[in-house]
CSV table of C-alpha atoms and ligand atoms in Angstrom, one decimal:
chain,number,residue,atom,x,y,z
A,1,MET,CA,36.7,85.5,-34.6
A,2,ALA,CA,36.2,86.1,-30.9
A,3,LYS,CA,39.4,86.4,-28.9
A,4,SER,CA,39.6,85.6,-25.3
A,5,LYS,CA,41.2,87.9,-22.8
A,6,SER,CA,41.1,87.8,-19.0
A,7,LYS,CA,40.8,90.6,-16.6
A,8,SER,CA,40.8,91.1,-12.8
A,9,ILE,CA,37.6,92.2,-11.1
A,10,TYR,CA,37.1,92.7,-7.4
A,11,PHE,CA,33.8,91.4,-5.9
A,12,CYS,CA,32.4,92.0,-2.4
A,13,LYS,CA,31.8,88.4,-1.2
A,14,GLU,CA,29.0,89.6,1.1
A,15,CYS,CA,26.8,91.3,-1.4
A,16,GLY,CA,28.4,90.8,-4.8
A,17,TYR,CA,29.3,94.5,-5.5
A,18,GLU,CA,31.7,94.8,-8.4
A,19,SER,CA,34.7,97.1,-8.6
A,20,THR,CA,37.7,97.4,-10.8
A,21,LYS,CA,40.0,98.0,-7.8
A,22,TRP,CA,40.2,96.7,-4.3
A,23,LEU,CA,38.3,98.6,-1.7
A,24,GLY,CA,38.6,98.4,2.1
A,25,GLN,CA,34.9,98.9,2.7
A,26,CYS,CA,32.0,97.9,0.4
A,27,PRO,CA,30.1,101.0,-0.7
A,28,ALA,CA,26.9,98.9,-1.0
A,29,CYS,CA,26.7,96.7,2.1
A,30,LYS,CA,29.3,98.5,4.2
A,31,ALA,CA,31.2,95.3,5.0
A,32,TRP,CA,34.9,95.7,5.8
A,33,ASP,CA,37.7,93.7,4.1
A,34,SER,CA,35.2,91.8,2.0
A,35,PHE,CA,36.7,92.3,-1.5
A,36,VAL,CA,38.2,89.4,-3.3
A,37,GLU,CA,40.0,89.4,-6.6
A,38,GLU,CA,38.7,87.2,-9.4
A,39,LYS,CA,39.9,86.7,-13.0
A,40,ILE,CA,37.1,86.7,-15.5
A,41,ASN,CA,37.2,85.9,-19.2
A,42,LEU,CA,36.3,88.6,-21.6
A,43,SER,CA,35.4,87.8,-25.2
A,44,VAL,CA,36.7,90.5,-27.6
A,45,GLY,CA,35.2,91.0,-31.0
A,46,GLY,CA,32.4,88.8,-32.3
A,47,SER,CA,29.8,91.2,-30.8
A,48,LYS,CA,27.9,91.4,-34.1
A,49,ILE,CA,24.2,91.9,-33.7
A,50,ASN,CA,22.5,88.6,-34.3
A,51,THR,CA,19.8,88.9,-36.9
A,52,ASP,CA,19.0,85.1,-36.9
A,53,LEU,CA,15.9,85.1,-34.8
A,54,SER,CA,15.1,81.9,-32.9
A,55,ASP,CA,11.6,80.5,-32.4
A,56,ASN,CA,11.1,82.6,-29.3
A,57,LYS,CA,9.1,85.7,-30.2
A,58,PRO,CA,7.0,88.4,-28.4
A,59,LEU,CA,3.4,87.3,-27.8
A,60,LYS,CA,0.3,89.2,-26.8
A,61,LEU,CA,-0.6,88.6,-23.2
A,62,SER,CA,-3.9,87.1,-24.4
A,63,GLU,CA,-2.0,84.5,-26.4
A,64,VAL,CA,0.0,83.2,-23.5
A,65,GLU,CA,-1.3,79.8,-22.5
A,66,PHE,CA,-1.7,79.5,-18.8
A,67,GLU,CA,-3.5,76.9,-16.6
A,68,ASN,CA,-3.8,77.6,-13.0
A,69,GLU,CA,-0.5,76.6,-11.6
A,70,GLU,CA,-0.8,73.5,-9.5
A,71,ARG,CA,1.7,73.5,-6.7
A,72,ILE,CA,3.5,70.5,-5.3
A,73,PRO,CA,3.0,70.0,-1.6
A,74,THR,CA,6.3,69.2,0.2
A,75,GLY,CA,4.7,67.2,3.0
A,76,ILE,CA,6.1,69.7,5.5
A,77,SER,CA,3.5,72.3,6.1
A,78,GLU,CA,5.8,74.8,7.6
A,79,LEU,CA,7.9,74.7,4.4
A,80,ASP,CA,4.8,74.9,2.2
A,81,ARG,CA,3.7,78.0,4.1
A,82,VAL,CA,7.1,79.8,3.5
A,83,LEU,CA,7.1,78.8,-0.1
A,84,GLY,CA,3.6,80.2,-0.6
A,85,ASN,CA,1.6,77.0,-0.5
A,86,GLY,CA,4.0,74.5,-2.0
A,87,ILE,CA,6.6,74.2,-4.8
A,88,VAL,CA,6.0,76.0,-8.1
A,89,ARG,CA,7.2,74.0,-11.1
A,90,GLY,CA,10.1,75.6,-12.9
A,91,SER,CA,11.1,77.7,-10.0
A,92,LEU,CA,14.6,78.2,-8.6
A,93,VAL,CA,14.7,78.4,-4.8
A,94,LEU,CA,17.7,79.5,-2.8
A,95,VAL,CA,18.0,78.1,0.7
A,96,GLY,CA,20.7,80.0,2.7
A,97,GLY,CA,21.9,79.7,6.2
A,98,ASP,CA,24.9,79.1,8.5
A,99,PRO,CA,26.8,75.8,8.1
A,100,GLY,CA,25.3,73.2,10.4
A,101,ILE,CA,21.9,74.9,10.8
A,102,GLY,CA,20.0,72.1,9.1
A,103,LYS,CA,19.6,73.1,5.4
A,104,SER,CA,20.6,69.6,4.1
A,105,THR,CA,18.4,67.9,6.7
A,106,LEU,CA,15.4,70.0,5.7
A,107,LEU,CA,15.8,69.4,2.0
A,108,LEU,CA,16.5,65.7,2.4
A,109,GLN,CA,13.3,65.4,4.5
A,110,MET,CA,11.4,67.3,1.8
A,111,CYS,CA,12.8,64.9,-0.9
A,112,CYS,CA,11.8,61.8,1.1
A,113,ASN,CA,8.3,63.2,1.4
A,114,LEU,CA,8.1,63.9,-2.3
A,115,VAL,CA,9.2,60.5,-3.4
A,116,ASN,CA,6.5,59.1,-1.1
A,117,THR,CA,4.0,61.0,-3.2
A,118,GLN,CA,5.3,59.3,-6.4
A,119,LYS,CA,7.4,62.3,-7.5
A,120,LYS,CA,10.7,61.8,-9.2
A,121,VAL,CA,13.3,63.6,-7.1
A,122,LEU,CA,17.1,64.0,-7.5
A,123,TYR,CA,19.3,65.0,-4.6
A,124,VAL,CA,22.8,66.1,-5.7
A,125,SER,CA,25.4,66.7,-3.1
A,126,GLY,CA,28.8,68.1,-3.7
A,127,GLU,CA,29.6,68.0,0.0
A,128,GLU,CA,28.7,64.5,1.1
A,129,SER,CA,29.2,61.1,-0.4
A,130,VAL,CA,26.1,59.0,-1.3
A,131,LYS,CA,26.8,56.9,1.8
A,132,GLN,CA,26.7,59.9,4.0
A,133,ILE,CA,23.4,61.0,2.5
A,134,LYS,CA,22.1,57.5,3.2
A,135,MET,CA,23.3,57.7,6.8
A,136,ARG,CA,21.4,61.0,7.2
A,137,ALA,CA,18.3,59.6,5.5
A,138,ASN,CA,18.3,56.7,8.0
A,139,ARG,CA,17.9,59.1,10.9
A,140,ILE,CA,14.8,60.6,9.4
A,141,PRO,CA,11.7,58.4,10.0
A,142,VAL,CA,10.4,58.7,6.4
A,143,ASP,CA,10.8,55.9,3.9
A,144,SER,CA,13.0,57.0,1.0
A,145,HIS,CA,13.9,54.0,-1.1
A,146,GLU,CA,13.1,55.6,-4.4
A,147,LEU,CA,15.1,58.8,-3.9
A,148,LEU,CA,17.8,59.3,-6.5
A,149,VAL,CA,21.0,60.6,-5.0
A,150,LEU,CA,24.2,61.8,-6.7
A,151,GLY,CA,27.5,62.8,-5.2
A,152,GLU,CA,29.0,65.1,-7.8
A,153,THR,CA,30.7,68.5,-8.0
A,154,ASP,CA,31.0,68.8,-11.8
A,155,LEU,CA,28.1,71.0,-12.9
A,156,ASP,CA,28.2,69.8,-16.5
A,157,VAL,CA,27.8,66.2,-15.3
A,158,VAL,CA,25.0,67.2,-13.0
A,159,VAL,CA,23.2,69.1,-15.8
A,160,SER,CA,23.4,66.1,-18.2
A,161,HIS,CA,22.0,63.8,-15.5
A,162,ILE,CA,19.1,66.1,-14.9
A,163,SER,CA,18.3,66.4,-18.6
A,164,LYS,CA,18.4,62.6,-18.9
A,165,ILE,CA,16.4,61.7,-15.8
A,166,ASN,CA,14.0,64.6,-16.0
A,167,PRO,CA,13.0,64.7,-12.4
A,168,GLU,CA,10.3,67.0,-11.0
A,169,VAL,CA,12.3,68.4,-8.2
A,170,VAL,CA,16.1,68.7,-7.8
A,171,VAL,CA,18.2,69.7,-4.8
A,172,ILE,CA,21.7,71.0,-5.3
A,173,ASP,CA,23.7,70.9,-2.1
A,174,SER,CA,25.5,73.3,-2.2
A,175,ILE,CA,26.0,75.9,-5.0
A,176,GLN,CA,29.5,76.7,-3.7
A,177,THR,CA,30.7,73.3,-4.6
A,178,MET,CA,29.3,73.1,-8.2
A,179,LEU,CA,32.1,73.8,-10.7
A,180,SER,CA,32.0,73.9,-14.4
A,181,LYS,CA,35.2,72.5,-15.8
A,182,ASN,CA,35.2,74.8,-18.9
A,183,GLU,CA,35.1,78.0,-17.1
A,184,GLY,CA,38.4,77.8,-15.1
A,185,GLN,CA,36.9,79.4,-12.0
A,186,SER,CA,37.8,78.6,-8.4
A,187,PRO,CA,35.0,77.0,-6.3
A,188,GLY,CA,33.0,79.4,-4.1
A,189,SER,CA,34.1,82.5,-6.0
A,190,VAL,CA,31.4,85.1,-6.9
A,191,SER,CA,31.7,84.5,-10.6
A,192,GLN,CA,31.5,80.7,-10.1
A,193,ILE,CA,28.4,80.6,-8.0
A,194,ARG,CA,26.7,83.2,-10.3
A,195,ALA,CA,27.6,81.2,-13.4
A,196,ALA,CA,26.3,77.9,-11.9
A,197,THR,CA,23.1,79.6,-10.7
A,198,GLY,CA,22.6,81.0,-14.2
A,199,VAL,CA,22.9,77.5,-15.7
A,200,LEU,CA,20.5,76.0,-13.2
A,201,MET,CA,18.0,78.8,-13.7
A,202,LYS,CA,17.9,78.2,-17.4
A,203,LEU,CA,17.5,74.5,-16.8
A,204,ALA,CA,14.7,75.0,-14.4
A,205,LYS,CA,12.8,77.2,-16.8
A,206,THR,CA,13.3,75.2,-19.9
A,207,LEU,CA,12.5,71.7,-18.4
A,208,SER,CA,10.0,73.1,-15.9
A,209,ILE,CA,11.8,71.5,-13.0
A,210,ALA,CA,11.8,73.0,-9.5
A,211,ILE,CA,15.4,73.4,-8.3
A,212,PHE,CA,16.4,74.1,-4.8
A,213,ILE,CA,20.0,75.3,-4.3
A,214,VAL,CA,21.7,75.4,-0.9
A,215,GLY,CA,24.0,78.4,-0.2
A,216,HIS,CA,26.2,78.6,2.9
A,217,VAL,CA,26.5,81.9,4.7
A,218,THR,CA,30.2,82.4,5.3
A,219,LYS,CA,31.7,84.7,7.7
A,220,GLU,CA,35.3,84.5,6.6
A,221,GLY,CA,37.5,83.1,3.9
A,222,VAL,CA,37.0,83.7,0.2
A,223,VAL,CA,33.8,81.8,-0.3
A,224,ALA,CA,31.0,84.0,-1.5
A,225,GLY,CA,27.7,83.9,0.3
A,226,PRO,CA,24.1,83.4,-0.9
A,227,ARG,CA,23.4,87.1,-0.9
A,228,VAL,CA,25.2,87.6,-4.2
A,229,LEU,CA,22.6,85.3,-5.8
A,230,GLU,CA,19.4,86.8,-4.3
A,231,HIS,CA,18.6,88.8,-7.4
A,232,MET,CA,19.0,85.8,-9.7
A,233,VAL,CA,16.5,83.3,-8.2
A,234,ASP,CA,12.7,83.2,-7.8
A,235,THR,CA,12.6,82.6,-4.1
A,236,VAL,CA,15.1,83.2,-1.3
A,237,LEU,CA,14.6,81.3,2.0
A,238,TYR,CA,16.9,81.8,5.0
A,239,PHE,CA,17.3,79.2,7.8
A,240,GLU,CA,18.3,80.8,11.0
A,241,SER,CA,18.6,80.3,14.7
A,242,ASP,CA,20.5,81.5,17.8
A,243,MET,CA,23.5,79.6,18.9
A,244,GLY,CA,22.7,76.8,21.3
A,245,VAL,CA,19.0,76.5,20.8
A,246,SER,CA,17.2,73.8,18.9
A,247,TYR,CA,14.6,76.0,17.3
A,248,ARG,CA,15.1,76.9,13.7
A,249,PHE,CA,13.3,79.6,11.8
A,250,LEU,CA,12.8,79.5,8.0
A,251,ARG,CA,12.2,82.9,6.6
A,252,ALA,CA,11.2,84.0,3.0
A,253,VAL,CA,13.0,87.2,2.2
A,254,LYS,CA,12.0,87.1,-1.5
A,255,ASN,CA,9.3,85.2,-3.2
A,256,ARG,CA,8.0,85.7,-6.7
A,257,PHE,CA,5.2,83.2,-6.0
A,258,GLY,CA,4.0,84.1,-2.5
A,259,SER,CA,4.2,86.6,0.3
A,260,THR,CA,7.5,87.3,2.0
A,261,ASN,CA,8.1,87.5,5.7
A,262,GLU,CA,6.3,84.2,6.3
A,263,ILE,CA,8.2,82.1,8.7
A,264,GLY,CA,8.3,78.4,9.4
A,265,VAL,CA,9.3,77.1,12.8
A,266,PHE,CA,11.2,73.9,13.3
A,267,ASP,CA,12.8,72.0,16.2
A,268,MET,CA,16.0,70.1,15.4
A,269,SER,CA,15.7,66.7,17.1
A,270,GLU,CA,17.5,63.3,17.1
A,271,LYS,CA,15.2,62.3,14.2
A,272,GLY,CA,15.6,65.3,12.0
A,273,LEU,CA,13.6,68.5,11.9
A,274,MET,CA,10.2,68.5,13.6
A,275,GLU,CA,7.6,71.1,12.6
A,276,VAL,CA,6.4,73.4,15.3
A,277,LEU,CA,2.8,74.0,14.4
A,278,ASN,CA,1.9,76.1,17.4
A,279,PRO,CA,4.9,78.4,17.8
A,280,SER,CA,3.3,80.6,20.5
A,281,GLU,CA,2.9,77.8,23.0
A,282,TYR,CA,6.4,76.7,22.1
A,283,MET,CA,8.0,80.1,22.6
A,284,LEU,CA,6.3,80.6,26.0
A,285,LYS,CA,7.3,77.2,27.4
A,286,GLY,CA,9.3,77.5,30.6
A,287,ARG,CA,8.4,81.1,31.1
A,288,PRO,CA,9.2,82.3,34.7
A,289,ALA,CA,6.1,83.1,36.8
A,290,GLU,CA,5.9,86.3,38.7
A,291,GLU,CA,9.3,87.6,38.0
A,292,PRO,CA,10.0,91.3,37.4
A,293,GLY,CA,11.1,92.2,33.8
A,294,SER,CA,9.1,89.6,31.9
A,295,VAL,CA,6.0,90.3,29.7
A,296,VAL,CA,4.4,88.5,26.8
A,297,ALA,CA,3.9,90.5,23.5
A,298,CYS,CA,2.2,89.5,20.3
A,299,SER,CA,4.1,89.8,17.1
A,300,ILE,CA,3.0,89.0,13.5
A,301,GLU,CA,5.3,87.0,11.2
A,302,GLY,CA,3.9,87.1,7.7
A,303,THR,CA,0.2,86.2,8.3
A,304,ARG,CA,0.7,84.4,11.6
A,305,PRO,CA,0.6,85.8,15.1
A,306,ILE,CA,3.3,84.6,17.4
A,307,LEU,CA,3.5,85.3,21.1
A,308,VAL,CA,6.9,85.9,22.6
A,309,GLU,CA,8.3,86.6,26.0
A,310,ILE,CA,10.2,89.9,26.2
A,311,GLN,CA,12.6,90.1,29.1
A,312,ALA,CA,14.3,93.2,30.5
A,313,LEU,CA,16.9,93.7,33.1
A,314,ILE,CA,17.9,97.0,34.6
A,315,ALA,CA,20.8,97.0,37.0
A,316,ARG,CA,23.1,99.6,38.5
A,317,THR,CA,26.0,100.2,36.3
A,318,SER,CA,29.6,99.6,37.4
A,319,PHE,CA,31.0,101.4,34.3
A,320,ASN,CA,31.5,105.0,33.4
A,321,TYR,CA,28.9,104.7,30.7
A,322,PRO,CA,25.8,102.6,31.3
A,323,ARG,CA,25.7,99.5,29.1
A,324,ARG,CA,22.8,98.7,26.7
A,325,THR,CA,22.4,95.3,25.1
A,326,SER,CA,19.6,93.8,23.1
A,327,ALA,CA,19.0,90.4,21.6
A,328,GLY,CA,16.1,89.8,19.3
A,329,ILE,CA,15.1,93.5,19.1
A,330,ASP,CA,16.8,96.2,17.1
A,331,PHE,CA,19.5,97.9,19.3
A,332,ASN,CA,18.7,101.4,18.1
A,333,ARG,CA,15.0,100.9,18.7
A,334,MET,CA,15.7,99.8,22.2
A,335,ASN,CA,17.8,103.0,22.8
A,336,LEU,CA,15.0,105.1,21.3
A,337,LEU,CA,12.4,103.6,23.7
A,338,ILE,CA,14.7,104.1,26.7
A,339,ALA,CA,15.0,107.8,25.7
A,340,VAL,CA,11.2,108.1,25.4
A,341,MET,CA,10.8,106.5,28.8
A,342,GLU,CA,13.3,108.9,30.4
A,343,LYS,CA,11.7,112.0,28.8
A,344,ARG,CA,8.0,111.2,28.9
A,345,ALA,CA,7.7,109.1,32.0
A,346,HIS,CA,10.5,110.8,34.0
A,347,LEU,CA,12.6,107.7,34.8
A,348,ASP,CA,16.2,108.1,35.4
A,349,LEU,CA,18.2,105.4,33.7
A,350,SER,CA,21.5,107.3,33.3
A,351,ASP,CA,23.3,105.2,35.9
A,352,SER,CA,21.7,101.9,35.0
A,353,ASP,CA,22.6,99.1,32.6
A,354,ALA,CA,19.7,97.9,30.5
A,355,TYR,CA,19.4,94.6,28.8
A,356,ILE,CA,16.6,93.3,26.5
A,357,ASN,CA,16.1,89.8,25.3
A,358,VAL,CA,13.4,88.0,23.3
A,359,ALA,CA,13.3,84.5,24.8
A,360,GLY,CA,13.5,81.6,22.5
A,361,GLY,CA,16.0,83.1,20.1
A,362,MET,CA,13.6,84.8,17.8
A,363,ARG,CA,14.4,88.1,16.1
A,364,ILE,CA,11.6,90.6,15.7
A,365,HIS,CA,11.6,93.7,13.6
A,366,GLU,CA,8.2,95.0,14.3
A,367,PRO,CA,7.3,98.3,16.0
A,368,ALA,CA,4.3,96.5,17.6
A,369,MET,CA,6.9,95.1,20.1
A,370,ASP,CA,7.5,98.6,21.5
A,371,LEU,CA,4.9,98.4,24.2
A,372,GLY,CA,6.2,95.0,25.3
A,373,VAL,CA,9.8,96.4,25.5
A,374,ILE,CA,8.6,99.4,27.6
A,375,MET,CA,6.5,97.2,29.9
A,376,ALA,CA,9.4,94.8,30.5
A,377,LEU,CA,11.8,97.7,31.2
A,378,MET,CA,9.4,99.4,33.5
A,379,SER,CA,8.7,96.1,35.4
A,380,SER,CA,12.4,95.6,35.9
A,381,TYR,CA,13.0,99.2,36.9
A,382,LYS,CA,10.2,99.1,39.6
A,383,ASN,CA,11.1,95.5,40.5
A,384,LYS,CA,7.4,94.6,40.2
A,385,PRO,CA,6.3,91.5,38.3
A,386,ILE,CA,3.6,91.9,35.6
A,387,ASP,CA,0.8,89.4,36.0
A,388,GLU,CA,1.3,86.1,34.1
A,389,ASP,CA,-1.9,86.5,32.2
A,390,VAL,CA,-1.1,90.0,30.7
A,391,ILE,CA,-0.3,90.5,27.1
A,392,CYS,CA,0.4,93.6,25.1
A,393,PHE,CA,1.2,95.0,21.7
A,394,GLY,CA,1.5,98.5,20.2
A,395,GLU,CA,3.9,101.0,18.6
A,396,VAL,CA,5.3,103.8,20.7
A,397,GLY,CA,6.1,107.2,19.2
A,398,LEU,CA,8.7,109.8,20.2
A,399,VAL,CA,6.2,111.8,22.2
A,400,GLY,CA,5.2,108.7,24.2
A,401,GLU,CA,2.0,108.2,22.3
A,402,VAL,CA,0.8,104.6,21.6
A,403,ARG,CA,0.0,104.1,18.0
A,404,ALA,CA,-2.1,101.7,16.1
A,405,VAL,CA,-0.6,98.6,14.5
A,406,THR,CA,-1.7,96.2,11.7
A,407,MET,CA,-3.6,93.0,12.1
A,408,ALA,CA,-4.8,93.7,15.6
A,409,ASP,CA,-7.7,91.2,15.3
A,410,SER,CA,-5.3,88.2,14.7
A,411,ARG,CA,-3.1,89.3,17.6
A,412,VAL,CA,-6.1,89.6,20.0
A,413,MET,CA,-7.5,86.2,18.9
A,414,GLU,CA,-4.2,84.4,19.4
A,415,ALA,CA,-3.9,85.9,22.9
A,416,ALA,CA,-7.5,84.9,23.8
A,417,LYS,CA,-6.9,81.4,22.4
A,418,LEU,CA,-3.9,80.9,24.7
A,419,GLY,CA,-5.9,81.9,27.7
A,420,PHE,CA,-4.6,85.4,28.4
A,421,LYS,CA,-6.9,87.5,30.6
A,422,LYS,CA,-5.8,91.1,30.0
A,423,CYS,CA,-4.6,92.7,26.8
A,424,TYR,CA,-3.1,96.2,26.6
A,425,LEU,CA,-3.4,97.5,23.1
A,426,PRO,CA,-3.5,100.9,21.2
A,427,LYS,CA,-6.9,102.5,21.9
A,428,VAL,CA,-7.5,103.1,18.1
A,429,ASN,CA,-7.0,99.3,17.6
A,430,LYS,CA,-9.4,98.5,20.4
A,431,GLU,CA,-12.1,100.7,18.9
A,432,SER,CA,-11.8,99.2,15.5
A,433,LEU,CA,-11.7,95.5,16.4
A,434,SER,CA,-14.3,93.2,14.8
A,435,ILE,CA,-14.2,90.2,17.1
A,436,ASP,CA,-17.2,88.5,18.6
A,437,LYS,CA,-17.1,89.0,22.4
A,438,LYS,CA,-17.6,85.3,23.1
A,439,ASN,CA,-14.4,84.6,21.1
A,440,LEU,CA,-12.4,86.6,23.6
A,441,ASN,CA,-12.7,83.8,26.3
A,442,GLY,CA,-13.3,86.5,28.9
A,443,MET,CA,-10.1,88.4,28.1
A,444,GLU,CA,-10.3,92.1,29.1
A,445,LEU,CA,-9.2,94.6,26.5
A,446,ILE,CA,-7.5,97.8,27.7
A,447,GLY,CA,-7.0,100.5,25.1
A,448,ILE,CA,-4.3,103.0,25.8
A,449,THR,CA,-3.2,106.2,24.2
A,450,SER,CA,0.2,107.0,25.8
A,451,ILE,CA,2.9,105.4,27.9
A,452,LYS,CA,2.0,107.6,30.9
A,453,GLU,CA,-1.5,106.1,30.8
A,454,LEU,CA,0.1,102.6,30.6
A,455,PHE,CA,2.2,103.2,33.7
A,456,LYS,CA,-0.9,104.4,35.6
A,457,ALA,CA,-2.8,101.3,34.5
A,458,ILE,CA,-0.2,98.7,35.5
B,1,TYD,P1,22.8,69.9,8.3
B,1,TYD,O1,21.5,69.6,7.7
B,1,TYD,O2,24.0,69.0,7.9
B,1,TYD,O3,23.2,71.4,8.2
B,1,TYD,P2,23.7,72.2,6.9
B,1,TYD,O4,23.3,71.5,5.7
B,1,TYD,O5,22.8,73.5,7.1
B,1,TYD,O6,25.1,72.5,7.1
B,1,TYD,O7,22.6,69.7,9.9
B,1,TYD,C1,23.6,69.4,10.7
B,1,TYD,C2,23.3,69.5,12.1
B,1,TYD,O8,22.1,68.9,12.5
B,1,TYD,C3,24.3,68.7,12.9
B,1,TYD,O9,24.9,69.5,13.9
B,1,TYD,C4,23.6,67.5,13.4
B,1,TYD,C5,22.2,68.0,13.5
B,1,TYD,N1,21.2,66.9,13.3
B,1,TYD,C6,20.4,66.5,14.3
B,1,TYD,O10,20.4,67.1,15.4
B,1,TYD,N2,19.4,65.5,14.1
B,1,TYD,C7,19.3,64.9,12.9
B,1,TYD,O11,18.4,64.1,12.7
B,1,TYD,C8,20.2,65.3,11.8
B,1,TYD,C9,20.1,64.7,10.5
B,1,TYD,C10,21.1,66.3,12.0
B,2,MG,MG1,24.7,70.6,4.4
């Protein structure tokens, strides 16, 4: 007979790395002081090979029945976009984000929309009572009478309700609160959230139910974050924003049924989350006119071009070492670009502080922003504003060359649509554009090959 024995294992609560002893720094994600001890049950003996085969057997691919998977629209087009055109039946979706960012609000809005299209939907909350869920639902201007809600933290009870009700979509808010009584784990531990996710995954696949699980990103304490679940689920969405702004960005970092790196943009209002269907206009709202250090650049998020304002400030330093700070752009990339400017355009920034900011709280990890960063820095250095109707994009290499970027056509089209009159872009991109001249709305295209050439041009 199988005997049960327990053993201590140490988990990194940031990324789920496992170790038999405590470590000060995680070898996988490099987080400090992130290891927590957990007792896990080991079954000893009874590991006989099972020769009783179940009904499940290998099939030829040609024997697999498959109808073109119909997706369920959520009624929120920004969410559909990130999911890859709607919800896939039988999928497990993880929605992660800081506490208070709006995960529950987004999913509740989705549920309300779904019940309005005659779908059976269950919203399970281990954090709020059903009264609190109702209070939240009352703030959202969508009718939600038919939505089934359940306030419960016992996973076994939740599973039995799901099997009985057989809804099409289930939301579990949050995975850290779902506890299985039999397992003897503590809530929020790595082994608990993994076990609960495993149970829900099996349920989603066998009953063909789409399940959304909420995972809080935690900075301290012993509660494990959603990163430890990323490999187990079909789709991982992160909801993020900068402190103090009302924009929210929903990003797909993994998607078995769609492209990743798509983003959805929302605005948190009094009446829940509002979709921002034209993020470029939104990002550029309130942009200062004719101020040095500001330029608009065109980035691509997934398949969609988004225009953002890049701001730079160069000021005399009052420290021994000049300060460099960046928000929204990779810090090392900014330092690299400053070094390129010093070497290739002979600027002296050794006694100046330099700050870079992407207005609106967006974070962009795209080399096509290089040209924008350089233009903004140059404009601040020379204290000369760049014309309001100028836009740019392009990657800058270490010898100061301006290199081609992907999806130049969409970037140029977006700029022309929003009325920009001058676009600086890599020369190679300009030569290979396939856009009708009349679609440019009179925008002039200036192809450049190096940053020296750029400085001469502006
Ligand atoms: P919530 O969805 O509870 O966040 P999470 O589930 O990610 O922890 O969002 C909570 C925040 O959103 C809270 O600060 C209040 C705000 N909020 C609004 O501004 N408007 C609204 O209509 C709602 C429902 C919430
Ligand atoms: Mg919540």
